[in-house]
Short mmCIF file of C-alpha atoms and ligand atoms in Angstrom, two decimals:
data_model
loop_
_atom_site.label_atom_id
_atom_site.label_comp_id
_atom_site.label_asym_id
_atom_site.label_seq_id
_atom_site.Cartn_x
_atom_site.Cartn_y
_atom_site.Cartn_z
CA MET D 74 0.00 0.00 0.00
CA GLN D 75 2.91 2.34 0.70
CA LYS D 76 4.03 2.07 -2.91
CA VAL D 77 0.58 3.11 -4.07
CA LYS D 78 0.66 6.22 -1.91
CA LEU D 79 3.98 7.22 -3.46
CA LYS D 80 2.41 7.04 -6.90
CA ILE D 81 -0.45 9.36 -6.02
CA GLY D 82 2.20 12.07 -5.47
CA PRO D 83 2.92 12.82 -9.14
CA TRP D 84 -0.81 13.12 -9.88
CA PHE D 85 -1.16 15.84 -7.29
CA PHE D 86 2.04 17.45 -8.54
CA ILE D 87 0.62 17.62 -12.04
CA LEU D 88 -2.61 19.05 -10.71
CA ILE D 89 -0.95 21.62 -8.51
CA LEU D 90 2.07 22.50 -10.64
CA LEU D 91 0.58 22.37 -14.13
CA ILE D 92 -3.16 22.20 -14.45
CA ILE D 93 -4.17 24.65 -11.74
CA PRO D 94 -1.65 27.37 -12.75
CA SER D 95 -2.36 26.97 -16.44
CA GLY D 96 -6.12 26.96 -15.79
CA LEU D 97 -5.84 30.04 -13.60
CA TYR D 98 -3.63 31.74 -16.18
CA THR D 99 -6.21 31.05 -18.88
CA ILE D 100 -8.98 32.52 -16.74
CA LEU D 101 -6.79 35.53 -15.99
CA GLU D 102 -5.98 35.99 -19.68
CA LEU D 103 -9.66 35.70 -20.57
CA SER D 104 -10.60 38.35 -18.05
CA ALA D 105 -7.68 40.56 -19.11
CA MET D 106 -8.58 40.29 -22.78
CA ASP D 107 -10.20 43.73 -22.90
CA ASP D 108 -7.24 45.32 -21.12
CA GLN D 109 -4.89 43.63 -23.51
CA GLU D 110 -6.87 44.87 -26.49
CA GLU D 111 -6.72 48.40 -25.07
CA LEU D 112 -2.98 48.06 -24.51
CA TYR D 113 -2.34 46.92 -28.07
CA GLU D 114 -4.61 49.68 -29.29
CA GLY D 115 -2.74 52.26 -27.23
CA ILE D 116 0.65 51.15 -28.54
CA TYR D 117 -0.63 51.12 -32.09
CA LYS D 118 -2.24 54.53 -31.74
CA ASN D 119 1.08 55.99 -30.56
CA GLN D 120 2.68 54.70 -33.73
CA LEU D 121 -0.03 56.30 -35.84
CA ASP D 122 0.43 59.56 -33.90
CA ALA D 123 4.12 59.48 -34.74
CA VAL D 124 3.32 59.15 -38.45
CA LEU D 125 0.97 62.16 -38.33
CA PHE D 126 3.51 64.14 -36.32
CA SER D 127 6.17 63.50 -38.93
CA LEU D 128 3.87 64.84 -41.63
CA ASN D 129 3.24 68.04 -39.67
CA GLN D 130 6.98 68.37 -39.13
CA TYR D 131 7.51 67.94 -42.84
CA ALA D 132 5.09 70.78 -43.67
CA ASP D 133 6.81 72.98 -41.11
CA ASP D 134 10.28 72.20 -42.49
CA ASN D 135 9.09 73.10 -45.97
CA VAL D 136 7.81 76.51 -44.95
CA ARG D 137 10.98 77.16 -42.91
CA ALA D 138 13.02 76.42 -46.03
CA TRP D 139 10.91 79.01 -47.88
CA VAL D 140 11.55 81.62 -45.21
CA ASN D 141 15.31 80.97 -45.32
CA ASP D 142 15.13 81.18 -49.07
CA LEU D 143 13.44 84.56 -48.94
CA GLU D 144 15.93 85.93 -46.45
CA LYS D 145 18.82 84.98 -48.70
CA LEU D 146 17.48 87.02 -51.62
CA ASP D 147 19.69 89.87 -52.63
CA TRP D 148 17.48 92.90 -51.93
CA GLU D 149 19.84 95.22 -53.78
CA VAL D 150 18.89 93.65 -57.09
CA GLY D 151 15.58 95.45 -57.32
CA PRO D 152 12.57 96.77 -55.42
CA LYS D 153 11.30 94.31 -52.79
CA LYS D 154 7.90 93.96 -54.38
CA GLU D 155 9.51 92.80 -57.63
CA ILE D 156 11.79 90.32 -55.88
CA TYR D 157 8.80 88.91 -54.03
CA LYS D 158 6.89 88.52 -57.26
CA ASN D 159 9.76 86.64 -58.89
CA TRP D 160 9.97 84.33 -55.92
CA LEU D 161 6.21 83.68 -56.09
CA THR D 162 6.49 82.55 -59.71
CA ASN D 163 8.91 79.85 -58.60
CA ASN D 164 6.72 78.79 -55.63
CA PRO D 165 3.16 78.85 -56.98
CA GLN D 166 1.58 77.38 -53.81
CA CYS D 167 2.28 80.75 -52.23
CA ALA D 168 -0.18 83.32 -53.58
CA TYR D 169 1.03 86.56 -51.96
CA ILE D 170 3.70 87.89 -49.67
CA PHE D 171 3.85 91.03 -47.57
CA SER D 172 5.99 92.45 -44.79
CA LEU D 173 5.64 95.23 -42.27
CA LYS D 174 8.02 96.63 -39.71
CA ALA D 175 7.91 94.45 -36.68
CA ASP D 176 8.17 97.38 -34.26
CA ASN D 177 5.04 98.92 -35.73
CA ILE D 178 2.67 96.18 -36.66
CA ASN D 179 -0.27 98.50 -36.61
CA GLY D 180 1.37 100.67 -39.29
CA GLU D 181 1.21 100.37 -43.01
CA ILE D 182 1.64 97.01 -44.68
CA GLU D 183 4.68 97.25 -46.87
CA TYR D 184 5.66 95.42 -50.02
CA LEU D 185 2.26 93.83 -50.35
CA THR D 186 1.95 91.80 -53.50
CA ILE D 187 -1.79 91.58 -53.05
CA ASP D 188 -4.17 93.15 -55.52
CA ASN D 189 -7.25 91.63 -54.02
CA PRO D 190 -9.07 94.19 -51.79
CA ALA D 191 -11.35 91.61 -50.16
CA LEU D 192 -8.39 89.50 -49.14
CA GLU D 193 -6.56 92.59 -47.87
CA ALA D 194 -9.53 93.40 -45.65
CA ASP D 195 -9.63 89.84 -44.40
CA ILE D 196 -5.93 90.03 -43.48
CA LYS D 197 -6.40 93.29 -41.60
CA SER D 198 -9.27 91.95 -39.56
CA LYS D 199 -7.23 88.82 -38.76
CA PHE D 200 -4.37 91.07 -37.60
CA GLU D 201 -6.66 92.76 -35.15
CA LYS D 202 -8.02 89.49 -33.85
CA GLU D 203 -4.65 87.80 -33.49
CA GLN D 204 -2.78 90.61 -31.70
CA ASP D 205 -1.84 88.24 -28.87
CA ASN D 206 -0.42 85.55 -31.13
CA ILE D 207 1.48 88.10 -33.18
CA GLY D 208 2.95 89.42 -29.94
CA LYS D 209 4.10 85.89 -29.13
CA ILE D 210 5.78 85.49 -32.53
CA ILE D 211 7.80 88.64 -31.85
CA THR D 212 8.71 87.59 -28.31
CA TYR D 213 9.85 84.16 -29.51
CA TYR D 214 12.02 85.78 -32.15
CA ASN D 215 13.59 88.15 -29.63
CA GLU D 216 14.47 85.09 -27.56
CA GLY D 217 16.18 83.44 -30.52
CA TYR D 218 13.50 81.14 -31.91
CA ARG D 219 11.67 81.79 -35.15
CA LYS D 220 8.11 80.59 -34.82
CA ILE D 221 5.97 80.28 -37.93
CA MET D 222 2.26 80.48 -37.13
CA GLY D 223 -0.54 79.49 -39.46
CA PHE D 224 -3.96 81.23 -39.54
CA ASP D 225 -7.04 80.42 -41.50
CA LEU D 226 -8.40 83.18 -43.70
CA ASP D 227 -12.10 83.48 -44.43
CA ILE D 228 -11.67 83.96 -48.16
CA GLU D 229 -11.47 81.00 -50.49
CA HIS D 230 -8.96 78.37 -49.36
CA TYR D 231 -6.30 80.76 -48.20
CA SER D 232 -4.18 80.43 -45.09
CA MET D 233 -1.69 82.91 -43.73
CA PHE D 234 1.74 81.99 -42.33
CA LEU D 235 3.20 84.69 -40.06
CA PHE D 236 6.85 84.88 -39.01
CA ILE D 237 9.65 87.37 -38.33
CA SER D 238 12.30 87.85 -40.98
CA GLN D 239 15.36 90.00 -41.29
CA LEU D 240 15.27 92.10 -44.41
CA ASN D 241 18.23 94.39 -45.07
CA GLY D 242 19.17 94.23 -41.40
CA GLU D 243 15.69 95.22 -40.21
CA LYS D 244 13.13 93.12 -38.36
CA TYR D 245 9.94 92.60 -40.34
CA LEU D 246 6.74 90.71 -39.55
CA SER D 247 6.34 88.85 -42.80
CA SER D 248 3.55 86.76 -44.18
CA MET D 249 2.92 84.25 -46.90
CA ILE D 250 -0.63 83.86 -48.10
CA VAL D 251 -0.89 80.28 -49.20
CA ASP D 252 -3.47 78.48 -51.27
CA SER D 253 -4.17 75.72 -48.76
CA ARG D 254 -5.49 73.21 -51.30
CA ARG D 255 -2.43 73.69 -53.50
CA PHE D 256 -0.11 73.44 -50.52
CA ILE D 257 -1.76 70.13 -49.64
CA SER D 258 -1.73 68.70 -53.15
CA ASP D 259 1.74 69.93 -54.19
CA ILE D 260 3.73 69.69 -50.99
CA LEU D 261 1.99 67.32 -48.57
CA SER D 262 0.36 64.73 -50.80
CA PRO D 263 3.53 63.29 -52.47
CA ARG D 264 5.00 62.81 -49.00
CA MET D 265 1.75 61.24 -47.75
CA GLN D 266 1.68 58.83 -50.68
CA ARG D 267 5.20 57.71 -49.86
CA ILE D 268 4.48 57.20 -46.16
CA ALA D 269 1.14 55.46 -46.74
CA GLY D 270 2.66 52.72 -48.94
CA GLU D 271 0.85 49.43 -48.62
CA ASN D 272 0.05 49.80 -44.93
CA PHE D 273 -2.02 52.94 -44.42
CA ILE D 274 -4.58 55.24 -45.90
CA LEU D 275 -3.82 58.90 -45.22
CA THR D 276 -6.42 61.61 -45.69
CA VAL D 277 -6.79 65.38 -45.39
CA LYS D 278 -10.08 66.84 -44.19
CA HIS D 279 -11.40 70.37 -44.29
CA ILE D 280 -12.53 70.77 -40.70
CA SER D 281 -15.23 73.43 -40.97
CA SER D 282 -16.98 71.80 -43.94
CA GLY D 283 -16.16 68.24 -42.92
CA ASN D 284 -15.16 67.43 -46.51
CA MET D 285 -12.37 65.06 -47.38
CA VAL D 286 -10.03 67.03 -49.68
CA PHE D 287 -7.39 64.38 -50.23
CA SER D 288 -6.94 60.64 -49.79
CA THR D 289 -3.97 58.43 -50.64
CA LEU D 290 -6.51 55.80 -51.64
CA LEU D 291 -7.45 57.42 -54.95
CA ASN D 292 -11.05 58.58 -55.23
CA THR D 293 -12.03 56.57 -52.18
CA THR D 294 -12.86 57.73 -48.72
CA PRO D 295 -12.15 55.25 -45.93
CA GLU D 296 -15.15 54.33 -43.81
CA SER D 297 -13.50 55.42 -40.61
CA ILE D 298 -10.37 57.20 -39.43
CA THR D 299 -8.38 55.67 -36.60
CA ASP D 300 -6.30 58.70 -35.66
CA GLU D 301 -6.49 62.38 -36.57
CA GLN D 302 -4.34 65.46 -35.97
CA SER D 303 -4.85 69.05 -37.10
CA ILE D 304 -2.24 70.48 -39.44
CA TRP D 305 -0.22 73.01 -37.42
CA LEU D 306 0.15 75.47 -40.30
CA LEU D 307 -3.35 74.99 -41.76
CA PRO D 308 -5.63 75.17 -38.73
CA ASP D 309 -8.81 74.44 -40.69
CA TYR D 310 -7.40 71.16 -42.03
CA SER D 311 -6.62 67.85 -40.37
CA ILE D 312 -4.69 64.76 -41.42
CA GLY D 313 -6.13 61.35 -40.68
CA ILE D 314 -4.69 57.86 -40.75
CA GLN D 315 -6.31 54.47 -41.09
CA PRO D 316 -4.50 51.10 -41.32
CA LYS D 317 -5.30 49.30 -44.56
CA GLY D 318 -7.37 46.11 -44.27
CA ALA D 319 -8.11 45.20 -40.66
CA THR D 320 -8.64 47.94 -38.08
CA ILE D 321 -6.40 48.06 -35.00
CA LYS D 322 -9.26 46.73 -32.96
CA ASP D 323 -9.49 43.73 -35.28
CA VAL D 324 -5.75 43.18 -35.19
CA ALA D 325 -5.64 43.47 -31.40
CA LYS D 326 -8.68 41.26 -31.01
CA LYS D 327 -7.28 38.63 -33.35
CA ARG D 328 -3.99 38.59 -31.52
CA ALA D 329 -5.68 38.32 -28.12
CA TYR D 330 -8.00 35.55 -29.39
CA ASN D 331 -5.06 33.64 -30.87
CA ASN D 332 -3.26 33.82 -27.55
CA ILE D 333 -6.28 32.54 -25.66
CA LEU D 334 -6.88 29.80 -28.20
CA PHE D 335 -3.29 28.67 -27.87
CA LEU D 336 -3.58 28.64 -24.09
CA LEU D 337 -6.79 26.64 -24.20
CA LEU D 338 -5.11 24.17 -26.53
CA ILE D 339 -2.27 23.72 -24.06
CA ASP D 340 -4.85 23.23 -21.29
CA VAL D 341 -6.61 20.55 -23.30
CA PHE D 342 -3.33 18.71 -23.94
CA LEU D 343 -2.45 18.99 -20.28
CA LEU D 344 -5.81 17.59 -19.27
CA ILE D 345 -5.51 14.70 -21.71
CA GLY D 346 -2.00 13.95 -20.43
CA ALA D 347 -3.16 14.17 -16.83
CA TRP D 348 -6.08 11.89 -17.58
CA PHE D 349 -3.77 9.22 -19.06
CA PHE D 350 -1.51 9.60 -16.09
CA TYR D 351 -4.42 9.25 -13.70
CA ARG D 352 -5.71 6.17 -15.54
CA ASN D 353 -2.34 4.48 -15.27
CA ILE D 354 -2.13 5.21 -11.60
CA LYS D 355 -5.65 3.93 -11.03
CA ARG D 356 -4.69 0.74 -12.83
CA GLU D 357 -1.62 0.40 -10.63
CA ILE D 358 -3.71 0.89 -7.51
CA ASN D 359 -6.22 -1.74 -8.66
CA LEU D 360 -3.43 -4.14 -9.44
CA ALA D 361 -1.88 -3.59 -6.02
CA LYS D 362 -5.25 -4.28 -4.41
CA ILE D 363 -5.80 -7.39 -6.53
CA LYS D 364 -2.36 -8.69 -5.60
CA SER D 365 -2.93 -8.21 -1.90
CA ASP D 366 -6.44 -9.77 -2.11
CA PHE D 367 -5.02 -12.68 -4.07
CA VAL D 368 -2.36 -13.46 -1.48
CA SER D 369 -4.87 -13.37 1.35
CA ASN D 370 -7.45 -15.49 -0.61
CA VAL D 371 -4.93 -18.16 -1.55
CA SER D 372 -3.46 -18.38 1.95
CA HIS D 373 -6.98 -18.87 3.24
CA GLU D 374 -7.71 -21.60 0.72
CA ILE D 375 -4.51 -23.49 1.48
CA ARG D 376 -4.87 -23.28 5.24
CA THR D 377 -7.95 -25.59 5.56
CA PRO D 378 -6.55 -28.69 3.77
CA LEU D 379 -3.17 -28.16 5.45
CA SER D 380 -4.63 -28.11 8.95
CA LEU D 381 -6.84 -31.17 8.18
CA ILE D 382 -3.83 -33.10 6.86
CA SER D 383 -1.66 -32.20 9.84
CA MET D 384 -4.42 -33.00 12.35
CA TYR D 385 -5.20 -36.50 10.94
CA ALA D 386 -1.53 -37.31 10.30
CA GLU D 387 -0.71 -36.43 13.91
CA THR D 388 -3.52 -38.63 15.25
CA LEU D 389 -2.30 -41.56 13.13
CA LYS D 390 1.32 -40.96 14.15
CA MET D 391 0.44 -41.35 17.84
CA ASN D 392 -0.83 -44.88 17.09
CA ARG D 393 -3.91 -44.32 19.17
CA ILE D 394 -6.31 -45.52 16.47
CA THR D 395 -6.63 -49.26 16.42
CA GLU D 396 -9.67 -49.82 14.22
CA GLU D 397 -8.55 -50.39 10.62
CA ASP D 398 -11.82 -48.88 9.41
CA LYS D 399 -11.15 -45.57 11.06
CA LYS D 400 -7.53 -45.62 9.96
CA GLY D 401 -8.66 -46.11 6.36
CA LYS D 402 -11.07 -43.21 6.71
CA TYR D 403 -8.30 -40.93 8.04
CA TYR D 404 -5.90 -41.93 5.24
CA ASN D 405 -8.63 -41.14 2.79
CA ILE D 406 -9.15 -37.70 4.27
CA ILE D 407 -5.41 -37.01 4.15
CA TYR D 408 -5.28 -38.21 0.52
CA ARG D 409 -8.32 -36.14 -0.49
CA GLU D 410 -7.06 -32.96 1.18
CA ALA D 411 -3.58 -33.47 -0.37
CA GLN D 412 -5.32 -33.84 -3.75
CA ARG D 413 -7.22 -30.62 -3.15
CA LEU D 414 -4.04 -28.85 -2.15
CA SER D 415 -2.27 -30.00 -5.27
CA GLY D 416 -5.32 -28.89 -7.30
CA ILE D 417 -5.00 -25.36 -5.86
CA VAL D 418 -1.25 -25.25 -6.45
CA ASN D 419 -1.70 -26.63 -10.00
CA ASN D 420 -4.23 -23.95 -10.77
CA ILE D 421 -1.84 -21.23 -9.65
CA LEU D 422 1.08 -22.78 -11.56
CA ASN D 423 -1.02 -23.21 -14.69
CA PHE D 424 -2.21 -19.64 -14.44
CA SER D 425 1.36 -18.43 -14.08
CA ARG D 426 2.41 -20.48 -17.12
CA ILE D 427 -0.48 -19.06 -19.15
CA GLU D 428 0.48 -15.52 -18.12
CA SER D 429 4.12 -16.00 -19.09
CA GLY D 430 3.11 -17.76 -22.33
CA LYS D 431 4.94 -20.93 -21.29
CA ARG D 432 1.98 -23.26 -20.99
CA GLN D 433 2.22 -26.09 -23.54
CA PHE D 434 -0.85 -27.86 -24.94
CA THR D 435 -0.78 -31.33 -26.54
CA PHE D 436 -3.50 -31.87 -29.10
CA ASP D 437 -4.77 -35.40 -29.84
CA LEU D 438 -7.95 -36.77 -31.35
CA ILE D 439 -10.16 -37.18 -28.31
CA ASP D 440 -13.68 -38.12 -27.34
CA ILE D 441 -15.21 -35.46 -25.10
CA ASN D 442 -17.38 -38.12 -23.38
CA ASP D 443 -14.21 -40.01 -22.37
CA VAL D 444 -12.72 -36.90 -20.81
CA LEU D 445 -15.95 -36.27 -18.91
CA ASN D 446 -16.13 -39.87 -17.70
CA ASP D 447 -12.54 -39.58 -16.41
CA VAL D 448 -13.39 -36.41 -14.49
CA MET D 449 -16.49 -38.01 -12.97
CA THR D 450 -14.57 -41.11 -11.84
CA ASN D 451 -12.07 -38.96 -9.95
CA TYR D 452 -14.64 -36.47 -8.74
CA SER D 453 -17.51 -38.71 -7.58
CA TYR D 454 -16.01 -39.20 -4.12
CA ARG D 455 -15.78 -35.45 -3.59
CA LEU D 456 -19.37 -34.92 -4.75
CA GLU D 457 -20.69 -37.64 -2.50
CA SER D 458 -18.71 -36.53 0.53
CA LYS D 459 -20.21 -33.04 0.17
CA GLY D 460 -23.71 -34.55 -0.19
CA PHE D 461 -24.15 -33.72 -3.87
CA THR D 462 -25.91 -35.83 -6.46
CA ALA D 463 -24.84 -35.56 -10.07
CA LYS D 464 -27.04 -36.27 -13.06
CA VAL D 465 -24.91 -37.07 -16.10
CA GLU D 466 -26.40 -37.21 -19.62
CA LEU D 467 -23.98 -37.89 -22.44
CA CYS D 468 -24.78 -37.66 -26.14
CA ASP D 469 -24.03 -40.95 -27.90
CA ASP D 470 -22.83 -39.82 -31.30
CA LEU D 471 -20.30 -37.10 -30.61
CA PRO D 472 -17.60 -36.74 -33.23
CA MET D 473 -13.97 -36.85 -32.10
CA ILE D 474 -12.26 -33.50 -31.82
CA LYS D 475 -8.66 -32.34 -31.60
CA GLY D 476 -7.97 -31.27 -28.06
CA ASP D 477 -5.80 -31.40 -24.95
CA SER D 478 -7.65 -33.83 -22.67
CA GLU D 479 -5.69 -32.78 -19.58
CA ALA D 480 -6.52 -29.10 -20.08
CA ILE D 481 -10.21 -29.89 -20.74
CA ASN D 482 -10.24 -32.08 -17.63
CA GLU D 483 -8.87 -29.14 -15.67
CA ALA D 484 -11.54 -26.77 -17.07
CA ILE D 485 -14.39 -29.16 -16.19
CA THR D 486 -12.94 -29.72 -12.70
CA ASN D 487 -12.82 -25.95 -12.13
CA LEU D 488 -16.49 -25.63 -13.14
CA LEU D 489 -17.48 -28.52 -10.85
CA ASP D 490 -15.49 -26.97 -7.97
CA ASN D 491 -17.43 -23.75 -8.44
CA ALA D 492 -20.79 -25.57 -8.69
CA ILE D 493 -20.11 -27.14 -5.30
CA LYS D 494 -18.69 -23.97 -3.75
CA TYR D 495 -21.56 -21.74 -4.78
CA SER D 496 -24.53 -24.06 -4.01
CA LYS D 497 -26.57 -23.82 -0.84
CA GLU D 498 -29.55 -26.10 -0.02
CA ILE D 499 -30.07 -27.76 -3.39
CA LYS D 500 -26.98 -29.93 -3.72
CA GLN D 501 -27.59 -31.11 -7.22
CA ILE D 502 -25.49 -30.82 -10.37
CA GLU D 503 -26.45 -31.67 -13.92
CA ILE D 504 -23.75 -32.53 -16.42
CA TYR D 505 -24.41 -33.16 -20.07
CA THR D 506 -22.82 -33.25 -23.49
CA LYS D 507 -24.67 -32.51 -26.68
CA LYS D 508 -24.11 -31.70 -30.32
CA VAL D 509 -25.41 -28.32 -31.48
CA LYS D 510 -24.92 -27.59 -35.20
CA ASP D 511 -21.14 -27.51 -35.76
CA SER D 512 -20.16 -27.67 -32.13
CA ILE D 513 -20.06 -29.88 -29.07
CA HIS D 514 -21.38 -28.48 -25.80
CA ILE D 515 -20.45 -29.57 -22.30
CA GLY D 516 -22.95 -28.16 -19.82
CA ILE D 517 -22.55 -27.94 -16.05
CA LYS D 518 -25.64 -26.76 -14.27
CA ASP D 519 -26.11 -25.99 -10.59
CA PHE D 520 -29.00 -24.72 -8.47
CA GLY D 521 -26.89 -22.42 -6.33
CA ILE D 522 -26.69 -18.72 -5.57
CA GLY D 523 -26.37 -17.58 -9.21
CA ILE D 524 -24.45 -14.58 -10.46
CA PRO D 525 -25.85 -11.02 -10.70
CA THR D 526 -26.28 -10.01 -14.35
CA LYS D 527 -23.89 -7.05 -14.22
CA GLU D 528 -21.13 -9.24 -12.72
CA GLN D 529 -21.42 -11.92 -15.41
CA LYS D 530 -19.18 -10.12 -17.93
CA HIS D 531 -16.36 -9.79 -15.37
CA ILE D 532 -16.18 -13.27 -13.86
CA PHE D 533 -13.81 -14.55 -16.56
CA ASP D 534 -11.26 -11.79 -15.78
CA LYS D 535 -8.22 -12.91 -13.85
CA PHE D 536 -8.46 -12.43 -10.07
CA TYR D 537 -12.06 -11.26 -10.35
CA ARG D 538 -14.36 -12.43 -7.54
CA VAL D 539 -17.99 -11.53 -6.85
CA THR D 540 -18.33 -10.02 -3.42
CA LYS D 541 -22.12 -9.71 -3.27
CA GLY D 542 -23.85 -12.08 -0.86
CA ALA D 543 -22.47 -13.87 2.18
CA LEU D 544 -21.64 -17.13 0.43
CA ALA D 545 -19.81 -15.53 -2.50
CA LEU D 546 -17.95 -13.32 -0.05
CA HIS D 547 -16.87 -16.09 2.30
CA ALA D 548 -16.27 -18.91 -0.20
CA LYS D 549 -12.57 -19.55 -0.55
CA GLY D 550 -11.05 -18.93 -3.93
CA SER D 551 -8.28 -17.22 -5.87
CA GLY D 552 -10.34 -15.72 -8.70
CA LEU D 553 -8.26 -17.68 -11.22
CA GLY D 554 -10.50 -20.69 -12.03
CA LEU D 555 -12.74 -19.14 -14.68
CA SER D 556 -9.89 -17.22 -16.30
CA ILE D 557 -8.07 -20.54 -16.77
CA VAL D 558 -11.24 -22.10 -18.21
CA ASN D 559 -11.56 -19.16 -20.59
CA HIS D 560 -7.96 -19.54 -21.72
CA VAL D 561 -8.31 -23.29 -22.29
CA MET D 562 -11.38 -22.67 -24.45
CA GLN D 563 -9.61 -19.98 -26.48
CA VAL D 564 -6.77 -22.40 -27.19
CA HIS D 565 -9.40 -24.85 -28.51
CA LYS D 566 -10.89 -22.08 -30.68
CA GLY D 567 -14.07 -22.47 -28.65
CA LYS D 568 -15.62 -20.43 -25.84
CA VAL D 569 -17.19 -20.61 -22.40
CA THR D 570 -20.61 -19.05 -21.79
CA VAL D 571 -22.72 -18.54 -18.70
CA GLU D 572 -26.44 -18.33 -18.07
CA SER D 573 -27.29 -17.48 -14.54
CA GLU D 574 -29.98 -16.03 -12.34
CA GLU D 575 -29.53 -14.96 -8.76
CA SER D 576 -30.85 -17.51 -6.22
CA VAL D 577 -31.88 -19.86 -9.07
CA GLY D 578 -28.60 -21.23 -10.36
CA SER D 579 -26.00 -21.12 -13.09
CA THR D 580 -25.20 -23.09 -16.21
CA PHE D 581 -21.70 -22.90 -17.63
CA THR D 582 -21.26 -24.21 -21.16
CA LEU D 583 -18.00 -25.15 -22.84
CA VAL D 584 -18.43 -24.86 -26.60
CA PHE D 585 -15.97 -26.78 -28.85
CA PRO D 586 -16.07 -26.31 -32.60
CA ILE D 587 -16.19 -29.53 -34.64
CA GLN D 588 -13.31 -29.52 -37.11
CA LYS D 589 -14.23 -30.75 -40.59
P1 ADP J 705 -13.00 -18.28 -7.42
O1 ADP J 705 -11.70 -18.86 -7.05
O2 ADP J 705 -13.36 -17.06 -6.64
O3 ADP J 705 -14.10 -19.28 -7.45
P2 ADP J 705 -13.41 -18.16 -10.28
O4 ADP J 705 -12.61 -17.50 -11.36
O5 ADP J 705 -13.57 -19.63 -10.40
O6 ADP J 705 -12.79 -17.71 -8.91
O7 ADP J 705 -14.84 -17.51 -10.29
C1 ADP J 705 -14.97 -16.13 -10.28
C2 ADP J 705 -16.23 -15.71 -9.53
O8 ADP J 705 -17.39 -16.12 -10.27
C3 ADP J 705 -16.37 -16.35 -8.20
O9 ADP J 705 -15.74 -15.58 -7.19
C4 ADP J 705 -17.86 -16.44 -8.01
O10 ADP J 705 -18.34 -15.30 -7.37
C5 ADP J 705 -18.43 -16.51 -9.38
N1 ADP J 705 -18.85 -17.86 -9.76
C6 ADP J 705 -18.15 -18.77 -10.47
N2 ADP J 705 -18.87 -19.88 -10.64
C7 ADP J 705 -20.05 -19.70 -10.01
C8 ADP J 705 -21.22 -20.50 -9.82
N3 ADP J 705 -21.33 -21.72 -10.31
N4 ADP J 705 -22.24 -19.97 -9.10
C9 ADP J 705 -22.16 -18.74 -8.60
N5 ADP J 705 -21.08 -17.91 -8.73
C10 ADP J 705 -20.03 -18.42 -9.44
#
């Protein structure tokens, strides 16, 4: 039993070390699925933000390059207005330029290339409204940083970029009036196309009208936008980004589901493995129990004949018995019990030979009736001494079969032993042979305790014993008899069957095929 306990250990180890943690982890993962999705989404959104940021930076760099360009112009070559106009021809996204002295921003606008009075009015009103921001641009410049600010104009699609520039050694608040749509299509869109590649769709939206003005997916507007940022220099426009194909949510969901699926798969494998492990251990435990039951059953069975033999032998040895009759009776008892003992030992030895595959069978042409008659001659004393009557009916015209008479003798003896062991008041046994179609039947019928229906399929298993009912429980036995009978019949290509009813009796039939 100690050994068995040791083997339960690994099962609990598996449960505690593998199944429980992996099960708990799966549950945890399942409950954290939403968090995980959010996490993936967050990480992904940061990446999209970075893409949009880089586009804004690009627009800013472009305008900064323009400003540097303008500053480098040689103002001595001609009047400023003319120089501006030349520059505008080379940079058609820029519609107009003007400058005014930075220390007097409320003064006259100088060098204005504009000849559009409505636009001029629009600019002036913007100037008034944006006094604060303009102040900031000047302060930044005085502190060494040139800030370029973008403002939306009310007229057409124009935007205004304001910045400080040095012209001829003087500080000017300068401005570029830019055609926003052209700026987007000429400057931003080629860059957007390159960034979008196969992975993204990038769009530009006009915020106040809500219209999509550009999309890298030609002529198509994506159904939804995953991330959006306003364009720093064009405040009424925003850039949007959308991953091509699956949305981030889909990607995150798919990844999370795949993880969970994989975990569940591992759990299933673990459970299957644990189940096999458990089954093996259960088998070991059963085997250990069977072994210990077997030893105790056999010891029990051997003890009775041994004590009878030693008791009668001792009485005879003391020479106290003078009557020859009595002496003969005692010798007989000793002989009978020794026979029984050797029967038990033979059964165990035969079983062990069968198990190890070493049992040899010798096949001869035999008459089943002869074998049965032999058994009955040897067995009649035992039947009579136990108060049994046997009714024997043999079929006259049985064909000879090929068989091992000794093994068949042993099978019949085992069945008769059981018939005696498991009978109560009605001490009667019927034995018959008959020919049924292509087979010969040997039947052994008793009127004993019978076998419960659900036990009948197990009784031919080795070591199996029925434990229901007082007689079955207390009858001595090893649980080997019927398994030997079964084996003998298999070797003869036949079978053993049972018909039995509790408290009515049992009929065991040995079926031998007739060889042609
Ligand atoms: P055992 O040594 O226990 O008799 P067997 O293999 O011969 O072992 O039989 C297995 C079990 O089948 C027995 O324990 C008994 O319960 C049941 N059995 C066998 N023969 C009979 C019978 N004739 N009547 C009732 N029960 C029987």
